[in-house]
C-alpha positions as MATLAB code, in Angstrom:
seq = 'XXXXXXXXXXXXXXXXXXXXXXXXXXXXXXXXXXXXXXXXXXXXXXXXXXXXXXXXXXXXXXXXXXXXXXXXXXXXXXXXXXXXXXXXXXXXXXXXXXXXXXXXXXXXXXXXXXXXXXXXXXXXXXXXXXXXXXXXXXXXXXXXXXXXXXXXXXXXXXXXXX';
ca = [
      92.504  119.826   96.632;
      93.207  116.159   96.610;
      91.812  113.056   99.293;
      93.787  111.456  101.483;
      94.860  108.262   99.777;
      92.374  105.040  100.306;
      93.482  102.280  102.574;
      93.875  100.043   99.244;
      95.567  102.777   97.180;
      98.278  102.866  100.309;
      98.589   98.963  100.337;
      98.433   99.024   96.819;
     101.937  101.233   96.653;
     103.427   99.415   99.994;
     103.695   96.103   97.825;
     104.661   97.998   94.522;
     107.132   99.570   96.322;
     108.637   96.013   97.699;
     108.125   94.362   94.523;
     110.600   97.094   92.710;
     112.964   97.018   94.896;
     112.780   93.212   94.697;
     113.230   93.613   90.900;
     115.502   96.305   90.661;
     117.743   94.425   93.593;
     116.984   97.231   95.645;
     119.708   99.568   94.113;
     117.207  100.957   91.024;
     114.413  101.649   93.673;
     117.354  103.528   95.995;
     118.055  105.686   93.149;
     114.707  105.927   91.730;
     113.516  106.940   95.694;
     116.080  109.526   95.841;
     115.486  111.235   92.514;
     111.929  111.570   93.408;
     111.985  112.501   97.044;
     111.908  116.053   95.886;
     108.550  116.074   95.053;
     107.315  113.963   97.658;
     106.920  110.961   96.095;
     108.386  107.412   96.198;
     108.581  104.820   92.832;
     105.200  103.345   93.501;
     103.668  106.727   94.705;
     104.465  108.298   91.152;
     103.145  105.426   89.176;
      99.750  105.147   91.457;
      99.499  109.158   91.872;
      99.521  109.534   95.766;
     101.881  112.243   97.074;
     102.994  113.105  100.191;
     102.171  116.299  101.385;
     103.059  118.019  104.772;
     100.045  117.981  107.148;
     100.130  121.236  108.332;
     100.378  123.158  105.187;
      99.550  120.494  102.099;
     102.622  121.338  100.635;
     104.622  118.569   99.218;
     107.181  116.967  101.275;
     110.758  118.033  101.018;
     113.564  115.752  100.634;
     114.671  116.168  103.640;
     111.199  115.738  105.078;
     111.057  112.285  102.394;
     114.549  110.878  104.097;
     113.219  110.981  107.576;
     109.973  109.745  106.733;
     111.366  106.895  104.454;
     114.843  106.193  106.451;
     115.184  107.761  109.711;
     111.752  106.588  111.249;
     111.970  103.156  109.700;
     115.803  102.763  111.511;
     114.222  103.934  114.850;
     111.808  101.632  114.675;
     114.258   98.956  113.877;
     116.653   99.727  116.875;
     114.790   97.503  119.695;
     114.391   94.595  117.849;
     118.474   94.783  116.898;
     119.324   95.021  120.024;
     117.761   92.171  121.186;
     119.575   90.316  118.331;
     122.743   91.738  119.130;
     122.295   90.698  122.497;
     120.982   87.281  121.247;
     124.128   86.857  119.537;
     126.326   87.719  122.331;
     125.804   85.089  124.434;
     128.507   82.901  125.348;
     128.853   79.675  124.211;
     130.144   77.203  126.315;
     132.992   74.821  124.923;
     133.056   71.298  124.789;
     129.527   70.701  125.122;
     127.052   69.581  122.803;
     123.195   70.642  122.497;
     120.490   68.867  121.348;
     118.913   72.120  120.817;
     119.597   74.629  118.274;
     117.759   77.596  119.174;
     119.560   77.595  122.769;
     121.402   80.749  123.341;
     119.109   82.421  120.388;
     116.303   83.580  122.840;
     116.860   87.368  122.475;
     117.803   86.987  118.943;
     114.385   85.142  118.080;
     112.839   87.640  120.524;
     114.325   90.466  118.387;
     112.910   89.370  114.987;
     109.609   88.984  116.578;
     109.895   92.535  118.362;
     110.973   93.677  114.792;
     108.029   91.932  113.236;
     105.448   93.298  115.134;
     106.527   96.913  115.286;
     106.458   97.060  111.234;
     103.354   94.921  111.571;
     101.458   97.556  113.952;
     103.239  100.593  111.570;
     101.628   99.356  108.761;
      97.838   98.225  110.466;
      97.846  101.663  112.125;
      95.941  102.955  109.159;
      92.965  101.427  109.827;
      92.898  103.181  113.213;
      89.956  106.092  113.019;
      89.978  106.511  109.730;
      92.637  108.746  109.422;
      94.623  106.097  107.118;
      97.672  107.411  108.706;
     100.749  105.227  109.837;
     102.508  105.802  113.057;
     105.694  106.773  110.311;
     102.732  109.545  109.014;
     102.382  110.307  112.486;
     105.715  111.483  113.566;
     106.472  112.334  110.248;
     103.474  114.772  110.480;
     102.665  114.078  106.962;
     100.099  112.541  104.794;
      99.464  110.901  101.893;
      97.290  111.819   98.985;
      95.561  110.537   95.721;
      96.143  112.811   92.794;
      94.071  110.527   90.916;
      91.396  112.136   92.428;
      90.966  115.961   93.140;
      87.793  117.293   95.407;
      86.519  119.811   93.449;
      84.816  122.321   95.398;
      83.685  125.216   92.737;
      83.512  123.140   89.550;
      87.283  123.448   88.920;
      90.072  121.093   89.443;
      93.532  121.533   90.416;
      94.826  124.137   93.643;
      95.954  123.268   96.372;
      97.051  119.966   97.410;
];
Protein backbone atom coordinates (compact mmCIF):
# COMPACT_ATOMS: atom_id res chain seq x y z
CA UNK A 1 0.00 0.00 0.00
CA UNK A 2 1.58 3.27 -0.87
CA UNK A 3 1.06 7.17 0.95
CA UNK A 4 -0.51 9.73 -0.54
CA UNK A 5 2.19 11.82 -2.13
CA UNK A 6 3.82 14.75 0.24
CA UNK A 7 2.92 18.31 -0.44
CA UNK A 8 6.72 18.76 -1.71
CA UNK A 9 6.82 15.50 -3.70
CA UNK A 10 3.49 17.06 -5.60
CA UNK A 11 5.22 20.54 -6.09
CA UNK A 12 8.23 18.83 -6.75
CA UNK A 13 6.54 17.04 -10.08
CA UNK A 14 4.20 20.30 -10.85
CA UNK A 15 7.54 22.22 -11.77
CA UNK A 16 9.26 19.08 -13.38
CA UNK A 17 6.42 18.69 -15.29
CA UNK A 18 6.57 22.57 -16.61
CA UNK A 19 10.17 22.51 -16.93
CA UNK A 20 9.88 19.42 -19.62
CA UNK A 21 7.51 20.66 -21.41
CA UNK A 22 9.50 23.92 -21.47
CA UNK A 23 12.45 21.82 -22.76
CA UNK A 24 10.88 19.49 -24.89
CA UNK A 25 8.75 22.66 -26.48
CA UNK A 26 5.86 21.09 -25.13
CA UNK A 27 5.45 18.49 -28.02
CA UNK A 28 8.01 15.66 -26.24
CA UNK A 29 6.05 16.10 -22.87
CA UNK A 30 2.52 15.72 -25.10
CA UNK A 31 3.78 12.54 -26.33
CA UNK A 32 5.64 11.44 -23.40
CA UNK A 33 2.06 12.32 -21.27
CA UNK A 34 0.14 10.28 -23.60
CA UNK A 35 2.31 7.18 -23.71
CA UNK A 36 2.20 7.06 -20.03
CA UNK A 37 -1.35 7.94 -19.19
CA UNK A 38 -2.01 4.26 -19.21
CA UNK A 39 -0.54 3.63 -16.14
CA UNK A 40 -1.50 6.63 -14.44
CA UNK A 41 1.33 8.52 -14.57
CA UNK A 42 2.57 11.80 -16.15
CA UNK A 43 6.61 12.53 -17.24
CA UNK A 44 7.50 13.92 -13.88
CA UNK A 45 5.24 11.40 -11.94
CA UNK A 46 7.36 8.41 -13.46
CA UNK A 47 10.69 9.93 -12.78
CA UNK A 48 9.64 11.02 -8.97
CA UNK A 49 7.47 7.65 -8.43
CA UNK A 50 3.96 9.14 -7.53
CA UNK A 51 1.04 7.52 -9.38
CA UNK A 52 -2.28 8.28 -9.70
CA UNK A 53 -4.61 5.97 -8.47
CA UNK A 54 -8.50 6.09 -8.46
CA UNK A 55 -9.83 7.03 -4.98
CA UNK A 56 -12.38 4.71 -4.63
CA UNK A 57 -10.65 1.57 -5.50
CA UNK A 58 -6.58 2.42 -5.55
CA UNK A 59 -6.43 1.20 -8.83
CA UNK A 60 -4.38 3.11 -11.24
CA UNK A 61 -5.96 5.66 -13.33
CA UNK A 62 -7.06 4.83 -16.81
CA UNK A 63 -6.30 6.85 -19.74
CA UNK A 64 -9.31 7.96 -20.09
CA UNK A 65 -9.55 8.78 -16.41
CA UNK A 66 -5.61 10.56 -17.07
CA UNK A 67 -7.20 12.83 -20.13
CA UNK A 68 -9.91 14.27 -18.03
CA UNK A 69 -7.88 14.76 -15.13
CA UNK A 70 -4.91 16.30 -17.16
CA UNK A 71 -7.08 18.08 -20.11
CA UNK A 72 -10.68 18.24 -19.60
CA UNK A 73 -10.66 19.76 -15.97
CA UNK A 74 -7.78 22.08 -16.71
CA UNK A 75 -10.01 23.53 -20.04
CA UNK A 76 -13.05 23.95 -17.67
CA UNK A 77 -11.28 25.74 -15.48
CA UNK A 78 -9.90 27.89 -18.18
CA UNK A 79 -13.37 28.76 -19.77
CA UNK A 80 -14.31 31.92 -17.42
CA UNK A 81 -11.28 33.60 -17.60
CA UNK A 82 -11.48 33.26 -21.78
CA UNK A 83 -14.46 34.56 -21.87
CA UNK A 84 -13.76 37.51 -20.22
CA UNK A 85 -10.87 37.94 -22.74
CA UNK A 86 -12.93 37.27 -25.56
CA UNK A 87 -15.22 39.72 -24.40
CA UNK A 88 -12.26 42.07 -23.58
CA UNK A 89 -11.31 41.85 -27.06
CA UNK A 90 -14.60 42.54 -28.50
CA UNK A 91 -15.05 45.81 -27.64
CA UNK A 92 -15.42 48.34 -30.16
CA UNK A 93 -13.01 50.68 -30.92
CA UNK A 94 -13.95 53.93 -31.81
CA UNK A 95 -12.29 55.57 -35.02
CA UNK A 96 -10.54 58.62 -35.29
CA UNK A 97 -9.74 59.07 -31.81
CA UNK A 98 -6.68 58.81 -30.00
CA UNK A 99 -6.04 57.48 -26.27
CA UNK A 100 -3.61 58.33 -23.99
CA UNK A 101 -4.32 55.11 -22.42
CA UNK A 102 -3.48 51.75 -23.55
CA UNK A 103 -5.22 49.43 -21.41
CA UNK A 104 -8.70 51.23 -22.33
CA UNK A 105 -11.08 48.83 -23.83
CA UNK A 106 -8.82 45.83 -22.20
CA UNK A 107 -10.82 45.77 -18.85
CA UNK A 108 -12.41 42.29 -19.29
CA UNK A 109 -9.43 41.04 -21.04
CA UNK A 110 -7.05 42.04 -18.01
CA UNK A 111 -9.95 40.88 -15.82
CA UNK A 112 -9.79 37.49 -17.62
CA UNK A 113 -6.05 36.77 -17.09
CA UNK A 114 -6.48 37.64 -13.53
CA UNK A 115 -9.73 35.36 -13.22
CA UNK A 116 -7.46 32.75 -15.04
CA UNK A 117 -4.65 33.38 -12.62
CA UNK A 118 -6.32 32.88 -9.61
CA UNK A 119 -8.39 29.84 -10.44
CA UNK A 120 -4.98 27.81 -11.30
CA UNK A 121 -3.56 29.65 -8.32
CA UNK A 122 -6.40 28.31 -5.79
CA UNK A 123 -6.19 24.64 -7.93
CA UNK A 124 -2.85 24.32 -7.07
CA UNK A 125 -2.91 25.86 -3.05
CA UNK A 126 -5.94 23.60 -2.50
CA UNK A 127 -3.58 20.95 -1.28
CA UNK A 128 -2.76 22.41 1.70
CA UNK A 129 -6.45 22.44 2.63
CA UNK A 130 -6.98 19.59 5.59
CA UNK A 131 -4.37 17.69 4.83
CA UNK A 132 -5.76 15.75 2.28
CA UNK A 133 -3.01 17.14 -0.31
CA UNK A 134 -5.67 16.92 -2.84
CA UNK A 135 -6.31 19.58 -5.68
CA UNK A 136 -9.73 20.69 -6.61
CA UNK A 137 -8.57 18.76 -10.29
CA UNK A 138 -8.08 15.52 -7.58
CA UNK A 139 -11.33 16.44 -6.40
CA UNK A 140 -13.56 16.13 -9.33
CA UNK A 141 -11.29 13.88 -10.79
CA UNK A 142 -11.95 11.64 -7.70
CA UNK A 143 -8.44 10.56 -7.77
CA UNK A 144 -5.29 10.73 -5.85
CA UNK A 145 -1.90 10.79 -5.99
CA UNK A 146 0.65 8.48 -4.50
CA UNK A 147 4.43 7.97 -3.64
CA UNK A 148 5.73 4.64 -4.77
CA UNK A 149 8.88 5.64 -3.31
CA UNK A 150 7.44 4.75 -0.28
CA UNK A 151 5.14 1.68 0.49
CA UNK A 152 3.30 1.35 4.17
CA UNK A 153 4.09 -1.87 5.08
CA UNK A 154 1.63 -3.28 7.31
CA UNK A 155 2.81 -7.15 7.93
CA UNK A 156 6.54 -6.82 7.26
CA UNK A 157 6.08 -7.14 3.47
CA UNK A 158 6.10 -4.63 0.76
CA UNK A 159 4.27 -4.34 -2.35
CA UNK A 160 0.01 -5.04 -2.73
CA UNK A 161 -2.17 -2.93 -3.24
CA UNK A 162 -1.76 0.54 -4.23
Amino acid sequence: LYPNASIQHRLGGYFLDLGLALVSLGIGWVIWSLVVWRHGLTPAKQILKLRVVAEETRTNATWGHMAIRQFLIPVTFSIPGWLLMQLGDSTPVVTGEFSSDPLEGRGLSSLGNVVSFVITLTDGLWIFKNGERKRITDIWAKTIVVSEAEAITGNGSEGGNI
